[in-house]
Coordinates of C-alpha atoms in Angstrom, one line a residue:
X1 CA 153.0 -45.6 49.2
X2 CA 150.8 -48.4 50.5
X3 CA 153.7 -50.9 50.6
X4 CA 155.8 -48.5 52.6
X5 CA 153.0 -47.9 55.0
X6 CA 152.5 -51.7 55.5
X7 CA 156.3 -52.1 56.0
X8 CA 156.4 -49.5 58.7
X9 CA 153.5 -51.0 60.4
X10 CA 155.1 -54.4 60.2
X11 CA 158.4 -53.1 61.7
X12 CA 156.7 -51.4 64.6
X13 CA 154.5 -54.3 65.5
X14 CA 157.1 -57.0 64.8
X15 CA 154.8 -58.6 62.1
X16 CA 151.8 -59.2 64.4
X17 CA 148.5 -58.0 62.9
X18 CA 147.0 -58.1 66.4
X19 CA 149.3 -55.4 67.6
X20 CA 147.8 -52.7 65.2
X21 CA 146.1 -49.8 66.9
X22 CA 142.5 -48.9 66.1
X23 CA 143.6 -45.6 64.4
X24 CA 146.0 -47.4 62.1
X25 CA 143.2 -49.8 61.0
X26 CA 140.9 -46.9 60.2
X27 CA 143.5 -45.2 58.1
X28 CA 144.1 -48.4 56.2
X29 CA 140.4 -48.7 55.5
X30 CA 140.1 -45.1 54.4
X31 CA 143.1 -45.5 52.0
X32 CA 141.6 -48.7 50.5
X33 CA 138.2 -47.0 49.9
X34 CA 140.0 -44.0 48.3
X35 CA 141.9 -46.3 46.0
X36 CA 138.7 -48.1 45.1
X37 CA 136.9 -44.8 44.4
X38 CA 139.8 -43.6 42.3
X39 CA 139.8 -46.8 40.2
X40 CA 136.0 -46.5 39.6
X41 CA 136.5 -42.9 38.6
X42 CA 139.2 -43.9 36.2
X43 CA 137.0 -46.6 34.7
X44 CA 134.1 -44.2 34.3
X45 CA 136.3 -41.5 32.9
X46 CA 137.9 -43.7 30.3
X47 CA 134.6 -45.3 29.4
X48 CA 132.8 -42.0 28.7
X49 CA 135.7 -39.7 27.9
X50 CA 135.6 -40.4 24.1
X51 CA 131.9 -39.7 23.8
X52 CA 132.1 -36.7 26.1
X53 CA 134.9 -35.2 24.1
X54 CA 132.9 -35.7 20.9
X55 CA 129.9 -34.0 22.5
X56 CA 132.1 -31.2 23.9
X57 CA 133.8 -30.5 20.5
X58 CA 130.4 -30.5 18.6
X59 CA 128.6 -28.4 21.3
X60 CA 126.1 -31.2 21.8
X61 CA 125.7 -30.2 25.5
X62 CA 126.1 -33.7 27.0
X63 CA 128.0 -33.9 30.3
X64 CA 129.6 -36.9 31.9
X65 CA 126.8 -37.0 34.4
X66 CA 124.3 -37.3 31.6
X67 CA 126.2 -40.2 30.2
X68 CA 126.3 -41.9 33.6
X69 CA 122.6 -41.4 34.1
X70 CA 121.8 -42.8 30.7
X71 CA 124.0 -45.8 31.5
X72 CA 122.2 -46.4 34.7
X73 CA 118.8 -46.1 33.0
X74 CA 119.8 -48.7 30.5
X75 CA 119.7 -46.3 27.6
X76 CA 121.9 -46.8 24.5
X77 CA 124.0 -43.7 25.2
X78 CA 126.5 -44.0 22.3
X79 CA 123.5 -43.9 19.9
X80 CA 121.9 -41.0 21.7
X81 CA 125.2 -39.0 21.6
X82 CA 125.7 -39.7 17.9
X83 CA 122.1 -38.7 17.0
X84 CA 122.4 -35.5 19.2
X85 CA 125.6 -34.6 17.5
X86 CA 124.0 -35.1 14.0
X87 CA 121.0 -33.0 15.0
X88 CA 123.1 -30.2 16.4
X89 CA 125.4 -30.1 13.4
X90 CA 122.3 -29.9 11.1
X91 CA 121.0 -26.9 13.0
X92 CA 118.1 -28.7 14.7
X93 CA 117.4 -27.8 18.3
X94 CA 116.6 -30.8 20.5
X95 CA 117.4 -31.7 24.1
X96 CA 119.0 -34.8 25.3
X97 CA 116.0 -35.6 27.5
X98 CA 113.7 -35.6 24.4
X99 CA 116.0 -38.1 22.6
X100 CA 116.2 -40.3 25.7
X101 CA 112.4 -40.2 26.3
X102 CA 111.8 -41.2 22.7
X103 CA 114.1 -44.1 23.1
X104 CA 112.5 -45.2 26.4
X105 CA 109.1 -45.0 24.7
X106 CA 110.4 -47.7 22.2
X107 CA 110.7 -45.2 19.4
X108 CA 113.2 -45.4 16.5
X109 CA 115.5 -42.6 17.4
X110 CA 117.9 -42.9 14.4
X111 CA 115.1 -42.9 11.8
X112 CA 113.3 -40.0 13.6
X113 CA 116.5 -38.0 13.7
X114 CA 117.3 -38.7 10.1
X115 CA 113.7 -37.6 9.1
X116 CA 114.0 -34.3 11.2
X117 CA 117.4 -33.5 9.6
X118 CA 116.0 -34.2 6.1
X119 CA 113.0 -32.1 6.7
X120 CA 115.1 -29.2 8.1
X121 CA 117.4 -29.4 5.0
X122 CA 114.3 -29.3 2.7
X123 CA 112.9 -26.2 4.6
X124 CA 110.0 -28.3 5.9
X125 CA 108.5 -27.5 9.3
X126 CA 108.9 -30.8 11.3
X127 CA 109.7 -30.3 15.0
X128 CA 111.1 -33.2 17.0
X129 CA 108.0 -33.6 19.0
X130 CA 105.8 -34.0 15.8
X131 CA 108.3 -36.4 14.3
X132 CA 108.4 -38.5 17.5
X133 CA 104.6 -38.6 17.6
X134 CA 104.5 -39.8 14.0
X135 CA 107.0 -42.5 14.7
X136 CA 105.2 -43.7 17.9
X137 CA 102.0 -43.8 15.9
X138 CA 103.4 -46.5 13.7
X139 CA 104.0 -44.3 10.6
X140 CA 107.3 -44.3 8.7
X141 CA 108.3 -40.8 9.4
X142 CA 111.4 -41.0 7.1
X143 CA 109.3 -42.2 4.2
X144 CA 106.8 -39.5 4.9
X145 CA 109.5 -36.8 4.6
X146 CA 110.8 -38.4 1.4
X147 CA 107.3 -38.4 -0.1
X148 CA 106.9 -34.8 0.9
X149 CA 110.0 -33.9 -0.9
X150 CA 109.7 -36.3 -3.8
X151 CA 105.9 -37.0 -4.5
X152 CA 105.1 -40.6 -5.3
X153 CA 102.6 -42.1 -7.7
X154 CA 99.7 -44.3 -6.6
X155 CA 97.8 -46.6 -9.0
X156 CA 94.0 -46.4 -8.9
X157 CA 92.7 -49.0 -8.6
X158 CA 95.4 -50.8 -6.6
X159 CA 96.7 -53.8 -8.7
X160 CA 97.6 -55.6 -5.4
X161 CA 93.9 -55.8 -4.6
X162 CA 93.3 -57.9 -7.7
X163 CA 91.5 -55.3 -9.8
X164 CA 93.1 -53.8 -12.8
X165 CA 90.5 -51.3 -14.0
X166 CA 87.6 -49.1 -12.8
X167 CA 84.2 -49.9 -14.3
X168 CA 81.9 -47.0 -15.1
X169 CA 78.9 -46.6 -17.4
X170 CA 78.0 -43.4 -19.4
X171 CA 74.5 -42.2 -19.8
X172 CA 74.2 -43.9 -23.2
X173 CA 74.8 -47.3 -21.5
X174 CA 78.3 -47.9 -22.7
X175 CA 80.8 -49.2 -20.2
X176 CA 84.3 -47.7 -19.9
X177 CA 87.3 -49.3 -18.2
X178 CA 89.7 -46.7 -16.8
X179 CA 93.0 -46.7 -14.9
X180 CA 94.4 -43.6 -13.3
X181 CA 97.7 -42.7 -11.6
X182 CA 97.5 -40.3 -8.7
X183 CA 100.6 -38.2 -7.7
X184 CA 100.5 -37.3 -4.0
X185 CA 102.7 -35.4 -1.6
X186 CA 102.8 -36.0 2.2
X187 CA 101.4 -33.3 4.4
X188 CA 103.5 -33.7 7.6
X189 CA 101.1 -31.6 9.7
X190 CA 98.2 -34.0 8.9
X191 CA 100.2 -37.2 9.1
X192 CA 99.0 -38.0 12.6
X193 CA 95.2 -38.7 12.4
X194 CA 95.0 -38.3 8.6
X195 CA 93.6 -40.9 6.3
X196 CA 96.0 -43.2 4.5
X197 CA 96.6 -44.1 0.8
X198 CA 93.6 -46.5 0.8
X199 CA 91.3 -43.5 1.3
X200 CA 92.9 -41.6 -1.5
X201 CA 92.5 -44.5 -3.9
X202 CA 88.8 -45.0 -2.8
X203 CA 88.0 -41.4 -3.2
X204 CA 89.7 -41.0 -6.6
X205 CA 88.0 -44.2 -7.8
X206 CA 84.6 -42.8 -6.7
X207 CA 85.3 -39.5 -8.4
X208 CA 86.3 -41.2 -11.7
X209 CA 83.2 -43.4 -11.8
X210 CA 81.0 -40.3 -11.0
X211 CA 82.7 -38.2 -13.8
X212 CA 82.2 -41.0 -16.4
X213 CA 78.7 -41.6 -15.3
X214 CA 77.7 -37.9 -15.8
X215 CA 79.0 -38.0 -19.4
X216 CA 76.2 -38.2 -22.0
X217 CA 78.2 -40.1 -24.6
X218 CA 81.2 -42.3 -24.1
X219 CA 82.8 -40.7 -27.2
X220 CA 83.2 -37.5 -25.3
X221 CA 85.2 -39.2 -22.6
X222 CA 87.4 -41.1 -25.1
X223 CA 88.1 -37.8 -27.0
X224 CA 89.0 -35.9 -23.9
X225 CA 90.1 -38.0 -20.9
X226 CA 91.4 -34.9 -19.2
X227 CA 87.8 -33.9 -18.4
X228 CA 87.8 -36.8 -15.8
X229 CA 90.9 -35.5 -14.1
X230 CA 89.6 -31.9 -14.0
X231 CA 86.3 -33.0 -12.6
X232 CA 87.9 -35.2 -9.9
X233 CA 90.5 -32.6 -8.8
X234 CA 87.8 -30.0 -8.1
X235 CA 86.2 -32.3 -5.5
X236 CA 88.8 -31.8 -2.8
X237 CA 89.4 -35.5 -2.4
X238 CA 92.4 -35.0 -0.1
X239 CA 90.5 -33.5 2.7
X240 CA 91.2 -35.0 6.1
X241 CA 94.0 -37.2 4.6
X242 CA 97.7 -37.3 5.2
X243 CA 98.4 -36.4 1.5
X244 CA 97.9 -33.6 -0.9
X245 CA 96.9 -34.7 -4.4
X246 CA 99.3 -33.1 -6.9
X247 CA 97.7 -34.5 -10.1
X248 CA 95.4 -37.2 -11.4
X249 CA 96.4 -38.7 -14.8
X250 CA 94.3 -41.2 -16.8
X251 CA 96.8 -43.8 -17.8
X252 CA 94.4 -46.1 -19.7
X253 CA 90.8 -46.1 -20.9
X254 CA 88.9 -48.5 -23.1
X255 CA 85.4 -49.4 -24.1
X256 CA 83.7 -52.3 -22.4
X257 CA 80.3 -53.8 -22.9
X258 CA 77.0 -52.2 -23.9
X259 CA 75.5 -52.3 -20.4
X260 CA 72.4 -50.3 -21.5
X261 CA 71.4 -52.7 -24.2
X262 CA 72.1 -55.7 -21.9
X263 CA 69.9 -54.2 -19.3
X264 CA 67.1 -53.5 -21.8
X265 CA 67.4 -57.1 -23.1
X266 CA 67.2 -58.4 -19.6
X267 CA 64.2 -56.1 -18.9
X268 CA 62.4 -57.3 -22.1
X269 CA 63.0 -60.9 -21.1
X270 CA 61.6 -60.2 -17.6
X271 CA 58.6 -58.4 -19.1
X272 CA 58.0 -61.4 -21.4
X273 CA 58.1 -63.8 -18.5
X274 CA 55.6 -61.6 -16.7
X275 CA 53.3 -61.4 -19.7
X276 CA 53.5 -65.2 -20.1
X277 CA 52.6 -65.6 -16.5
X278 CA 49.7 -63.3 -16.8
X279 CA 48.5 -65.1 -20.0
X280 CA 48.8 -68.4 -18.3
X281 CA 46.8 -67.0 -15.4
X282 CA 44.1 -65.8 -17.7
X283 CA 44.0 -69.1 -19.6
X284 CA 43.6 -71.0 -16.3
X285 CA 40.8 -68.6 -15.3
X286 CA 39.1 -69.2 -18.7
X287 CA 39.4 -73.0 -18.4
X288 CA 37.9 -72.8 -14.9
X289 CA 35.1 -70.6 -16.1
X290 CA 34.4 -73.0 -19.0
X291 CA 34.1 -75.8 -16.5
X292 CA 31.8 -73.8 -14.3
X293 CA 29.6 -73.0 -17.3
X294 CA 29.4 -76.7 -18.3
X295 CA 28.4 -77.6 -14.8
X296 CA 25.8 -74.8 -14.9
X297 CA 24.4 -76.2 -18.3
X298 CA 24.2 -79.7 -16.9
X299 CA 22.4 -78.3 -13.8
X300 CA 19.9 -76.4 -16.0
X301 CA 19.3 -79.5 -18.1
X302 CA 18.6 -81.4 -15.0
X303 CA 16.1 -78.8 -14.0
X304 CA 14.5 -79.0 -17.5
X305 CA 14.2 -82.8 -17.2
X306 CA 12.7 -82.4 -13.8
X307 CA 10.2 -79.8 -15.1
X308 CA 9.3 -82.1 -18.1
X309 CA 8.7 -84.9 -15.7
X310 CA 6.2 -82.8 -13.8
X311 CA 4.1 -82.1 -17.0
X312 CA 2.2 -85.5 -17.0
X313 CA 1.5 -85.0 -13.3
X314 CA 0.1 -81.6 -14.0
X315 CA -2.2 -82.9 -16.8
X316 CA -3.4 -85.6 -14.6
X317 CA -4.1 -83.2 -11.8
X318 CA -6.0 -81.0 -14.3
X319 CA -8.2 -84.0 -15.4
X320 CA -8.8 -84.8 -11.8
X321 CA -10.0 -81.4 -10.6
X322 CA -11.9 -80.8 -13.9
X323 CA -9.8 -77.9 -15.3
X324 CA -9.2 -79.9 -18.5
X325 CA -11.4 -82.1 -20.6
X326 CA -10.8 -84.8 -23.2
X327 CA -11.1 -82.4 -26.1
X328 CA -8.7 -80.0 -24.6
X329 CA -6.2 -82.8 -24.3
X330 CA -6.6 -83.8 -27.9
X331 CA -6.3 -80.2 -29.1
X332 CA -3.0 -79.9 -27.2
X333 CA -1.7 -83.1 -28.8
X334 CA -2.7 -81.8 -32.3
X335 CA -0.8 -78.6 -31.6
X336 CA 2.2 -80.5 -30.5
X337 CA 2.1 -82.7 -33.6
X338 CA 1.7 -79.7 -35.9
X339 CA 4.6 -78.0 -34.3
X340 CA 6.8 -81.1 -34.7
X341 CA 5.9 -81.4 -38.3
X342 CA 6.7 -77.8 -39.0
X343 CA 10.1 -78.2 -37.4
X344 CA 10.9 -81.3 -39.4
X345 CA 9.9 -79.6 -42.7
X346 CA 12.0 -76.6 -41.8
X347 CA 15.0 -78.8 -41.0
X348 CA 14.6 -80.6 -44.4
X349 CA 14.4 -77.4 -46.4
X350 CA 17.1 -75.6 -44.5
X351 CA 14.8 -73.0 -43.0
X352 CA 14.7 -71.7 -39.5
X353 CA 12.2 -72.4 -36.8
X354 CA 9.6 -69.9 -37.9
X355 CA 6.8 -71.5 -35.9
X356 CA 6.7 -71.3 -32.2
X357 CA 5.0 -74.0 -30.2
X358 CA 1.3 -73.3 -30.0
X359 CA 1.2 -71.2 -33.2
X360 CA -0.5 -72.2 -36.5
X361 CA -0.3 -70.7 -40.1
X362 CA -3.8 -69.5 -39.7

């Protein structure tokens, strides 16, 4: 058609492009634009026709214009169509806008869709908005659904942390080493904002240590390890967490050291060191007191010597003022000699000092 039109125009003008009328030029431009639009439409139609037919046959409610819009918004529209078809076929109600918005928010649309489908098949209440929020929060929503359907087992304590057993001491001072396995199920409604596995491990470990510590005798715990599980389960350890504790099983328990005896021995050693320190303190005080008394004796001796040195001076003063005569002096000397003799005799015969200075046998 275009070639015939150009041939007619060429025949009429004699091959001169300059002889074309203004109307003919406009018609040629309109025809070229129409051809270009038709080619673009064919390209778009054949680009999206396969996906659109799939959506139409599966009642996914995705039009050609939706596909073009997603293409212009740089959205992975083939993936969106496939996930929308899978959700619709599974009986899950979700709009194309919700899938597209989750993709634009850098969410994992295939994993989220798989999780929603799995939850729907397992009769679990998991709307698309909740699943999208869980995925955007950084949680593995698919793993959460699998754990909710098939509970998993957590070791307490976690061997990856480098600790193999929990240490607890009974009231009789015996240490027990225990290891537990906790079976948990994911609570999807508490997955956003709920505590993780680390909190479950910490709470269960605390409950086990408390249960063992409240036992009077370690033999009771060894004979009935189930008492630990029953005590821990009654404490509602899964509150404010993303999991529900199904069961707590004591996988291993053994006897450790006698912590009570060790502590008593340490206390006795500490008391001994305190007593030794107190004794050393008293000994030092006694030595210091002895030195003080010796110094006091020497001081008193010095006073006695000083007093004895004043006796001749006093006798001389008594002679000078007339208070003492010659006979009085000789009588005093006789008394002193008599006293000295008595003391010597008593020392030779082993007797005591019966005579005091100034006394006679009468």
